[in-house]
Coordinates of C-alpha atoms and ligand atoms in Angstrom, one line a residue:
X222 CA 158.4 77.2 31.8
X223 CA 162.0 77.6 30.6
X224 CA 164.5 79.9 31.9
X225 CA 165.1 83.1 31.0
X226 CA 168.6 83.9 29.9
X227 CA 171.3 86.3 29.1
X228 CA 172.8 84.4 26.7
X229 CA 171.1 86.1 23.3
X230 CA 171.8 84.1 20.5
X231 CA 168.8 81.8 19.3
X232 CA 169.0 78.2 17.6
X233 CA 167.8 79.7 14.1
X234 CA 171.1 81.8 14.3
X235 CA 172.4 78.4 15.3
X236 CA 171.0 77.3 12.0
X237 CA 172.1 80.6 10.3
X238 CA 171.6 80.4 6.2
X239 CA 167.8 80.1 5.3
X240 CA 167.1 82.3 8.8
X241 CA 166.8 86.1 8.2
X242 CA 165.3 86.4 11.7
X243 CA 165.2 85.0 15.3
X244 CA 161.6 83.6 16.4
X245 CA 158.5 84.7 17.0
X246 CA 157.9 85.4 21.1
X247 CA 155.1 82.6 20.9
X248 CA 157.1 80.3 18.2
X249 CA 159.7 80.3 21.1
X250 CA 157.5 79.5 23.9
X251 CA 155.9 76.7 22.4
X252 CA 158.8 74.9 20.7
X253 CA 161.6 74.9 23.5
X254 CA 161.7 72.3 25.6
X255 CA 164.6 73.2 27.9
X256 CA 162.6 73.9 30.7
X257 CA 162.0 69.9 31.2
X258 CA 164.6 68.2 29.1
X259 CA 167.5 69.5 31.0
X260 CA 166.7 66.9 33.4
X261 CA 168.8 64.6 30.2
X262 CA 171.9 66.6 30.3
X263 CA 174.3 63.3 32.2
X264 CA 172.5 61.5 29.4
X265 CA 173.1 64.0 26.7
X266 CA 177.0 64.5 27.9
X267 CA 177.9 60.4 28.1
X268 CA 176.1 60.3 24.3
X269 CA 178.1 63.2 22.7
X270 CA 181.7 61.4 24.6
X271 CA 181.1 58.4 22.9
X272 CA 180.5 59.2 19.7
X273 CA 183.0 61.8 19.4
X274 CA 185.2 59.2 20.8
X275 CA 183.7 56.7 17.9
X276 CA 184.3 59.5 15.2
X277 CA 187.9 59.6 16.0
X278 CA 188.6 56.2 16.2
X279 CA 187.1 56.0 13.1
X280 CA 189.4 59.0 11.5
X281 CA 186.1 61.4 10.4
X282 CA 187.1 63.5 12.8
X283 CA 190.9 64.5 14.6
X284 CA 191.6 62.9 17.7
X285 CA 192.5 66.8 18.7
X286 CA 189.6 67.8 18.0
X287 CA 188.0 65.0 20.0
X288 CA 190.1 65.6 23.0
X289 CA 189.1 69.1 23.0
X290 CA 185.8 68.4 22.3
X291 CA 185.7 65.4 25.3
X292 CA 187.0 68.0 27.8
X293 CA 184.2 70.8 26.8
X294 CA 181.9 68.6 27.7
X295 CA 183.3 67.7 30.9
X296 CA 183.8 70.9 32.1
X297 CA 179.9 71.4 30.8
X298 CA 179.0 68.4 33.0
X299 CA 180.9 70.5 35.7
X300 CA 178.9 73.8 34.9
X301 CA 175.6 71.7 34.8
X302 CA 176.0 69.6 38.3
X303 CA 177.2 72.6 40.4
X304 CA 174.5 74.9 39.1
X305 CA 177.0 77.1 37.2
X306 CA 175.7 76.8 33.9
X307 CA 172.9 79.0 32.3
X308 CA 170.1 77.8 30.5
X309 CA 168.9 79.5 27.3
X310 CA 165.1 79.1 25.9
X311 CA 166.6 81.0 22.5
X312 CA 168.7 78.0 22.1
X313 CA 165.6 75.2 23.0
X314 CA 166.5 72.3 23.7
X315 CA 169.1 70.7 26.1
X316 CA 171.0 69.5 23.2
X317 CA 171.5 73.4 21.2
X318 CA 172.0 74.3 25.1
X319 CA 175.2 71.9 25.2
X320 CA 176.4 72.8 21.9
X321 CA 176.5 76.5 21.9
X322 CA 178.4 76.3 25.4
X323 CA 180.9 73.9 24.0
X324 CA 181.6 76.4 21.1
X325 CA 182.2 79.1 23.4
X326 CA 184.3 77.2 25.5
X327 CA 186.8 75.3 22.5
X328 CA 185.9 77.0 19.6
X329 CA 185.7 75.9 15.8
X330 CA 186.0 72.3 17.4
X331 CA 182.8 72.3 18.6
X332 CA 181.4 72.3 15.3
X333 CA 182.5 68.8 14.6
X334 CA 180.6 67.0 17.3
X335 CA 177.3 67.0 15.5
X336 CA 179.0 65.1 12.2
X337 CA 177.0 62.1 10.9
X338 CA 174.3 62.8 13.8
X339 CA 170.8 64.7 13.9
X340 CA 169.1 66.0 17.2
X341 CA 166.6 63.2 16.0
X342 CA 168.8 60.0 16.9
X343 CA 170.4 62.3 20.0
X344 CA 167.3 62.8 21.7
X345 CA 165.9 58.8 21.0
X346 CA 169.3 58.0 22.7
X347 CA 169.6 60.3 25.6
X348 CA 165.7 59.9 26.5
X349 CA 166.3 56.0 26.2
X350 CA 169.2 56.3 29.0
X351 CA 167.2 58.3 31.0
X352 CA 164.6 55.7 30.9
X353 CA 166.6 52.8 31.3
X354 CA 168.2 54.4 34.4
X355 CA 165.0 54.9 35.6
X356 CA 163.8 51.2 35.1
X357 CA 166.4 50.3 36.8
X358 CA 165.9 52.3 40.1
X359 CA 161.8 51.1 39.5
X360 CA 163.9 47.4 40.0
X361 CA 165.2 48.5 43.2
X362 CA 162.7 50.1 44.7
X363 CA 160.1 47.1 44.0
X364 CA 162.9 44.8 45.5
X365 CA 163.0 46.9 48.9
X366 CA 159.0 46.9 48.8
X367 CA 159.2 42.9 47.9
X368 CA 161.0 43.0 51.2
X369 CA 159.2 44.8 53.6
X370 CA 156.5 42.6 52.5
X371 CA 158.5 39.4 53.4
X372 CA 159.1 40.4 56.1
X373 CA 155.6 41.3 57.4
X374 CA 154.6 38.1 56.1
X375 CA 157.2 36.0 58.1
X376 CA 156.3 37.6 61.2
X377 CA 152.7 36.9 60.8
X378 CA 152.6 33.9 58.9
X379 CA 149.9 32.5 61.8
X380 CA 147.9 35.3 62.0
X381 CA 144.3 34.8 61.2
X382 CA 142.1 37.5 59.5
X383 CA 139.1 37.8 57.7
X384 CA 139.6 37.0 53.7
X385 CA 137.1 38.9 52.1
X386 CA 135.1 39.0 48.8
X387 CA 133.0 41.5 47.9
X388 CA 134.4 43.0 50.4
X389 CA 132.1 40.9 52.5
X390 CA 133.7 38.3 55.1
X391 CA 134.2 35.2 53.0
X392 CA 136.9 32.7 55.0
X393 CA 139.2 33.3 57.5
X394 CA 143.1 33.6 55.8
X395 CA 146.2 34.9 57.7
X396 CA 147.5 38.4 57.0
X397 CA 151.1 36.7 56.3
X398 CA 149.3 35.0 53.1
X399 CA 147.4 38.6 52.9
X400 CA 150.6 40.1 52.5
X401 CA 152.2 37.4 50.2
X402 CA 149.9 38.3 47.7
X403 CA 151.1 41.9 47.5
X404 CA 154.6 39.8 46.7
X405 CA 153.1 38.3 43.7
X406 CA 151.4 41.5 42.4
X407 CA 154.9 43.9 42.8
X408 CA 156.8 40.8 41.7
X409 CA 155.1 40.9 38.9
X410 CA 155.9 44.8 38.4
X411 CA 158.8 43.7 38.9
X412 CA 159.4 40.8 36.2
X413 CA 157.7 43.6 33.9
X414 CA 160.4 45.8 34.5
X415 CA 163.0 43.7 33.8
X416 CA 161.9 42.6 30.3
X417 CA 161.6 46.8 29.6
X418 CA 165.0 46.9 30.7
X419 CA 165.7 44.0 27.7
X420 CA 163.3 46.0 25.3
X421 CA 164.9 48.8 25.0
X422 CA 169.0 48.2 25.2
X423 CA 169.3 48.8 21.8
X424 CA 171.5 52.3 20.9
X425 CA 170.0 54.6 18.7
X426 CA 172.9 57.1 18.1
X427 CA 174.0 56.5 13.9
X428 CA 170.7 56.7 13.0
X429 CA 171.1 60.0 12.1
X430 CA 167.7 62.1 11.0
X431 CA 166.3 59.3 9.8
X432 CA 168.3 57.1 6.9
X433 CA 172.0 56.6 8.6
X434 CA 174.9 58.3 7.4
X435 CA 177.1 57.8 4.6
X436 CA 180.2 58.9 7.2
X437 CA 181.7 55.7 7.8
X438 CA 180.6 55.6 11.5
X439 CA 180.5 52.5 13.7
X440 CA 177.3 51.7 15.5
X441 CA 178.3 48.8 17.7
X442 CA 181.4 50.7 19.4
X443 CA 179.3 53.6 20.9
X444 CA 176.3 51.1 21.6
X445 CA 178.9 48.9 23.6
X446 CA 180.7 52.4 25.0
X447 CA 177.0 53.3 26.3
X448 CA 176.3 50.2 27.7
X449 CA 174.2 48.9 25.4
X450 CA 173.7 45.5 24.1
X451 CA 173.8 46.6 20.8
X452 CA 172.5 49.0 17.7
X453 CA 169.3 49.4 17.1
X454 CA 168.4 47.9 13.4
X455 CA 166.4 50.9 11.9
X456 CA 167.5 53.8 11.1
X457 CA 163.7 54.9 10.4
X458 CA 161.9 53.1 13.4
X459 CA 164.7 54.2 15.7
X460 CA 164.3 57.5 15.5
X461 CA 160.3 57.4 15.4
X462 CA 160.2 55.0 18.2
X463 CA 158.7 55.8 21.6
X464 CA 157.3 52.0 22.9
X465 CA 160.3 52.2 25.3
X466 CA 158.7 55.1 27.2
X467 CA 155.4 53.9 26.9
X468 CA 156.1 50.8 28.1
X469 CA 157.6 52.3 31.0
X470 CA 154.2 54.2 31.4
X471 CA 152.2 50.8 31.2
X472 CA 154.2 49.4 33.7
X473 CA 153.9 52.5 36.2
X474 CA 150.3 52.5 35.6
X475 CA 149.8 48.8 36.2
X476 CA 152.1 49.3 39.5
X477 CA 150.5 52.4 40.0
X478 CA 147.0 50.2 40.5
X479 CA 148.3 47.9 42.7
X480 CA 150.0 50.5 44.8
X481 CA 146.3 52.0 44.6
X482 CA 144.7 49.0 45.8
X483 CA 146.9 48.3 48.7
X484 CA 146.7 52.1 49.8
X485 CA 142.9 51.5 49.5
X486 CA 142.8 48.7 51.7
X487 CA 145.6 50.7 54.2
X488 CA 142.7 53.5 54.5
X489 CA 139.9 50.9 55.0
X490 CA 142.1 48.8 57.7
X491 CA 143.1 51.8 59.5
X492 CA 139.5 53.1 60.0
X493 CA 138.1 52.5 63.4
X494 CA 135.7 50.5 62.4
X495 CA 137.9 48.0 60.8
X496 CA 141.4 48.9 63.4
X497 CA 143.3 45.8 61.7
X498 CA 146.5 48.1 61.9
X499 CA 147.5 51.5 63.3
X500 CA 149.3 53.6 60.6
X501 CA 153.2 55.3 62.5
X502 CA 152.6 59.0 63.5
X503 CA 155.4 59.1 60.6
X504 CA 153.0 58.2 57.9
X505 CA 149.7 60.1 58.7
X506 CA 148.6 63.7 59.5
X507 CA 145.9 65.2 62.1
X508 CA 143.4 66.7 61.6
X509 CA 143.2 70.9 62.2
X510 CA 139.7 70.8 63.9
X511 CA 139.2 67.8 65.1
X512 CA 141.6 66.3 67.6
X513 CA 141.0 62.7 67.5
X514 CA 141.8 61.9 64.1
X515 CA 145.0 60.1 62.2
X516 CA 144.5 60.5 58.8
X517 CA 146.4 58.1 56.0
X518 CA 147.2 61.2 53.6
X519 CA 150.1 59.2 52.1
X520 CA 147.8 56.5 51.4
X521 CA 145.0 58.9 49.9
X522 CA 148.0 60.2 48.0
X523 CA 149.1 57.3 46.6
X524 CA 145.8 56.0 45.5
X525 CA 145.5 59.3 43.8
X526 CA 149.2 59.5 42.3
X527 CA 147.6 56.3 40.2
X528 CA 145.6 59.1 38.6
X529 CA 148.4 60.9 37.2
X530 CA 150.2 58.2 36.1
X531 CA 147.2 56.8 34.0
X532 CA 146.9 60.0 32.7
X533 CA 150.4 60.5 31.5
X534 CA 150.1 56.7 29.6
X535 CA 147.1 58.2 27.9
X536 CA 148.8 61.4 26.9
X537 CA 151.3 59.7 25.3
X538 CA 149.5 57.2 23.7
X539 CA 147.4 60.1 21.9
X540 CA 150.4 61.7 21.3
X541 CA 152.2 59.0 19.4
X542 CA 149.1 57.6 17.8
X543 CA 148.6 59.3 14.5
X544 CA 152.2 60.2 14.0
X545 CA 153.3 59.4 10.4
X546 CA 157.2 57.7 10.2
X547 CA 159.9 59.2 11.4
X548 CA 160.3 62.0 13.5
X549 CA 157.5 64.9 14.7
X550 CA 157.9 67.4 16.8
X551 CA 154.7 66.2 18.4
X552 CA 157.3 63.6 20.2
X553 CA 158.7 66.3 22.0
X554 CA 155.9 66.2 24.1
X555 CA 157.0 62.7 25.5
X556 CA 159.3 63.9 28.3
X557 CA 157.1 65.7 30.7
X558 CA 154.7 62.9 30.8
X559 CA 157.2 60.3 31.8
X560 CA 159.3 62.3 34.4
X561 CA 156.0 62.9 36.1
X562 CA 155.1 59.5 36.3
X563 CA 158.6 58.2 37.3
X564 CA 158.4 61.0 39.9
X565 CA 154.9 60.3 41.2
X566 CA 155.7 56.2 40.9
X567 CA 158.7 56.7 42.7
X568 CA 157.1 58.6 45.8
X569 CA 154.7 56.0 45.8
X570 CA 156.5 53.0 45.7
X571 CA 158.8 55.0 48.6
X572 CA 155.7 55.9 51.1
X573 CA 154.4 52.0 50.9
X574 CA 157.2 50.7 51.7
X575 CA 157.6 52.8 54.9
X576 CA 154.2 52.2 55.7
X577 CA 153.7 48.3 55.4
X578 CA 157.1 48.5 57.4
X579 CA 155.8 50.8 59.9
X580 CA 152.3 49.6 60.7
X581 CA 151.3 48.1 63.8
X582 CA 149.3 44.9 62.8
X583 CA 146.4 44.4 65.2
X584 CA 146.1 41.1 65.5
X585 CA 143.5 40.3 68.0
X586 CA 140.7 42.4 66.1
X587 CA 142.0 40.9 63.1
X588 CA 140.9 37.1 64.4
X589 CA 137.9 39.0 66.1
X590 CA 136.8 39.7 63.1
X591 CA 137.8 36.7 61.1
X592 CA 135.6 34.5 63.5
X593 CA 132.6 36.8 62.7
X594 CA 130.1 36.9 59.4
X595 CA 129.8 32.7 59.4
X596 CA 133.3 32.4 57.3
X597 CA 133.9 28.8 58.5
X598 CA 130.7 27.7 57.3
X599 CA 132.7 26.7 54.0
X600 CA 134.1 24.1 57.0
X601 CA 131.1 22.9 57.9
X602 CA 130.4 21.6 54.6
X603 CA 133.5 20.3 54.1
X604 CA 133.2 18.2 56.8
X605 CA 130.0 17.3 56.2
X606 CA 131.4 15.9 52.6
X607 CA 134.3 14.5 54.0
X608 CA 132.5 13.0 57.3
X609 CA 129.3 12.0 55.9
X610 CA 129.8 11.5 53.0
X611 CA 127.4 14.4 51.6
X612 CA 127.5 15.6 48.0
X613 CA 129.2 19.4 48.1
X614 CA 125.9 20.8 46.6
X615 CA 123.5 18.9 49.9
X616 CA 126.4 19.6 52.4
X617 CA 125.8 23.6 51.2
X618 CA 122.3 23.8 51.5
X619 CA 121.8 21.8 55.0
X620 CA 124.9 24.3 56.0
X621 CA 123.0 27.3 55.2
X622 CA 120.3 26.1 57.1
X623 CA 122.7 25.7 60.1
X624 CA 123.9 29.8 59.0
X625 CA 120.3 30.8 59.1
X626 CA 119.3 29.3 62.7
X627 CA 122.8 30.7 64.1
X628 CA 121.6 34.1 62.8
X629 CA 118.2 33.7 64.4
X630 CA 119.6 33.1 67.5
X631 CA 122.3 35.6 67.2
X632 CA 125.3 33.4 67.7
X633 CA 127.8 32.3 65.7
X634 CA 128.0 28.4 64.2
X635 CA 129.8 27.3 66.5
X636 CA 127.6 28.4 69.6
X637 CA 125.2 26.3 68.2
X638 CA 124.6 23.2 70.6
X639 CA 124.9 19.7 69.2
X640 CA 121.1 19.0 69.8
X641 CA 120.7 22.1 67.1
X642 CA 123.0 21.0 64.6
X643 CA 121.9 16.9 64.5
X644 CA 118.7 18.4 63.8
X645 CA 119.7 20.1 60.8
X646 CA 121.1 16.9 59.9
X647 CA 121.4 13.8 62.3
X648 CA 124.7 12.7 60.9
X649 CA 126.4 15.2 62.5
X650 CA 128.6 14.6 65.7
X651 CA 130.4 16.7 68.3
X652 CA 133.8 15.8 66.0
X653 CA 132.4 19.1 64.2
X654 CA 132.7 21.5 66.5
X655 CA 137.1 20.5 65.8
X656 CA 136.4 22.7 62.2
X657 CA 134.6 25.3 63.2
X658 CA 137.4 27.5 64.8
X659 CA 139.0 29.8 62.7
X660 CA 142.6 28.0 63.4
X661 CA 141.4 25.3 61.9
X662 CA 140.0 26.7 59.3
X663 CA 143.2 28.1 57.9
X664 CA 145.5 25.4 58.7
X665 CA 143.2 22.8 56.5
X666 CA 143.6 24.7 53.7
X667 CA 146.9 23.2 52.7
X668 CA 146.6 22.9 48.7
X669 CA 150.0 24.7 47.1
X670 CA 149.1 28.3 47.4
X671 CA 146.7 28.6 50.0
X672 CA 146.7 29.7 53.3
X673 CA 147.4 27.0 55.7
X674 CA 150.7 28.5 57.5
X675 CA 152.8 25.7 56.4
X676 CA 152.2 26.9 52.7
X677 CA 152.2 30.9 53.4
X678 CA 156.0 29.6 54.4
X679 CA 156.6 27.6 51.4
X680 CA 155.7 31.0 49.5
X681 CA 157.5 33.1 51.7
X682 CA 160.9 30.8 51.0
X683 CA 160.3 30.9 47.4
X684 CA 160.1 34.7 47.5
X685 CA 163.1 34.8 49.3
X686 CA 165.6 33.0 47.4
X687 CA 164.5 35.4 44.2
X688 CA 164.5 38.7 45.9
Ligands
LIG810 N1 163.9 68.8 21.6 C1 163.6 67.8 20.6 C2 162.8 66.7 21.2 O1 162.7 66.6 22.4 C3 164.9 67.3 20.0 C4 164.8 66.8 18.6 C5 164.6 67.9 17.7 N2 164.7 67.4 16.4 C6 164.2 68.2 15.4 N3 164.3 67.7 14.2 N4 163.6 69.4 15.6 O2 162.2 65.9 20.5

């Protein structure tokens, strides 16, 4: 857990008067959170630099003071980012970490950072940062897997596959259309993201413990210094608020799925069985016993990682749900979860993109197996509809019967000879036999959004001008 230290002072000397004595050993280990919330300390710094700047500007404190105090904490940030600065678990949190150094380092100065603020509207503000940075990276990272995806799709925009439901061969599609609707789920991510992002620019720091300040502070000129769009509203709500990390957890989880299901379908493709596409030696592992195998670990892992992440939306949604307003310690117990899942989101958004990149697409067992499992029959009684004027419900059943003699005789529909087919139903003429190929097949299928070529590149263009 946390580090152990030499420094020796604990937070309730921090707090001094009512404290006679320092913790319990146990009281220690489960309140301090340094061990994981150092990962805030950039966030932590930037926050206490604006509003000491703010409580300058706005005469509650000295601008001495605040030079002093701006240069303590940059010499922290210093300390922190070259590895030269030693964490205390007596002192908790990353916050009383920053603090106590400062005092050491300026003196009586120090003590005038923490005017008309509370740990409470500190660590909504520096977790919110954290998050938002976070977000933002998610952005990126969806946009380069967006990409890779493009890509892909371009370069096989005529490639025919099996489309499957139930995972049973239903019509043939091409992998480019395939792979365009892998665009439309992480665009979606994506979109989510981006209204996060809007959610939660709103700066907490003013709202003190709970009820604002009667210093004469000014909210707007740190929310603007910390690139925010502006204050938050409510003193109580803001610093009992956590939606913005859950959110973030709802959108990793809901990415996390679709990461899941495309890692699910990487390990079905890449089976033998299936050999649709060959996975880079860079993304999978042997095996120690037996020689032939090429395992897709980084997809097993990302289809797990999904695991995690759900979890860590759950945890947090437990955690937050029977909390009376405003603050509980109990939100302490926010952190962990969501630098997990950014971590484990992260990794997984990283290893798919290098894989979709990376895989050889097989094309000719692809169309192999599109023209297998009767998936043009759907033709055949379209053109019976079109041609013959059949209604859709007659056309299906005399096109099942034409499904059921092609399996009897072990060939596929259109093996069948003429003489076979007109006796199924006499209307039909050797013009058929034009539908039944798998080519054909895709390139009919021309309404907006399907998989006809022509429209996989109307989707492609579309993508391409947002990403
Ligand atoms: N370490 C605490 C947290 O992460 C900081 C806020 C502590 N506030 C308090 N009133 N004890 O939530």
């Amino acid at each position: 857990m946390a580090d152990d230290t030499t420094d020796t002072k604990s937070s309730n000397q921090m707090w001094g008067g009512r404290f006679a004595s320092g913790p319990d050993a146990i009281m220690e280990e489960i309140n301090a959170s340094i061990g994981f919330d150092k990962k805030l300390f950039a966030q932590d710094i930037r926050g206490s630099i604006a509003h000491a700047t703010m409580l300058a500007h706005q005469g509650i404190i000295s601008t001495d003071d605040k030079d002093k105090i701006v240069h303590g904490l940059n010499t922290i940030l210093s300390e922190i980012e070259s590895g030269n600065f030693e964490f205390s678990r007596q002192l908790e949190d990353i916050h009383m970490n920053i603090e106590a150094r400062l005092a050491t380092l300026i003196g009586p100065a120090a003590g005038r950072l923490h005017t008309a603020r509370s740990r409470n509207d500190q660590v909504a503000l520096d977790f919110r940062l954290w998050v938002k940075e976070e977000l933002q990276k998610t952005e990126q990272m969806l946009t380069g897997l967006i990409a890779a995806f493009l890509d892909r799709a371009e370069e096989h925009a005529e490639s025919v596959m099996p489309g499957f439901t139930h995972l049973q061969t239903a019509q043939p599609v091409t992998f480019g259309h395939h792979c365009m609707a892998y665009v439309e789920m992480f665009g979606r991510d994506r979109a989510r993201v981006r209204h996060a992002i809007e959610h939660l620019d709103e700066s907490p720091i003013g709202a003190a413990a709970l009820a604002g300040t009667g210093y004469p502070i000014d909210r707007h000129m740190t929310a603007k210094a910390l690139g925010f769009r502006e204050p938050t509203r409510n003193s109580i709500d803001t610093v009992s608020d956590r939606d913005f990390a859950i959110e973030f957890l709802s959108i990793a989880a809901i990415a996390g799925m679709h990461l899941s299901r495309l890692a699910e379908e990487i390990v079905i493709w890449s089976t033998p069985q299936f050999g649709f596409v060959r996975l880079s030696d860079a993304f999978s592992t042997g095996s120690s016993i037996m020689p032939q195998k090429k395992n897709p670990d980084a997809a097993e892992l990302v289809r797990a990682k999904t695991g995690r992440i759900n979890g860590s939306l759950v945890a947090l949604l437990t955690i937050m749900k029977g909390l009376p307003l405003a603050y509980s310690k109990d939100m302490q117990e926010d952190k962990e979860q969501v630098f997990d899942a950014a971590e484990s989101l992260e990794l997984a958004i990283a290893a798919m993109t290098g894989m979709v990149r990376d895989m050889t697409v097989n094309t000719a067992r692809m169309k192999a197996a599109a023209g297998s499992g009767y998936s043009t029959a759907t033709d055949l009684a379209d053109w019976l509809v079109r041609e013959a004027g059949l209604p859709f419900r007659n056309a299906h059943h005399v096109t099942g019967r034409a499904v059921a003699l092609a399996e009897s005789k072990g060939c596929d529909l259109s093996e069948l000879p003429l003489s076979d087919l007109q006796a199924i139903h006499s209307d039909i003429t050797d013009k058929v036999y034009d539908v039944l190929t798998v080519e054909a097949s895709v390139a009919s299928r021309k309404s907006f959004g399907g998989t006809a070529p022509s429209e996989v590149r109307r989707q492609i263009a579309f993508w391409r001008a947002r990403n």
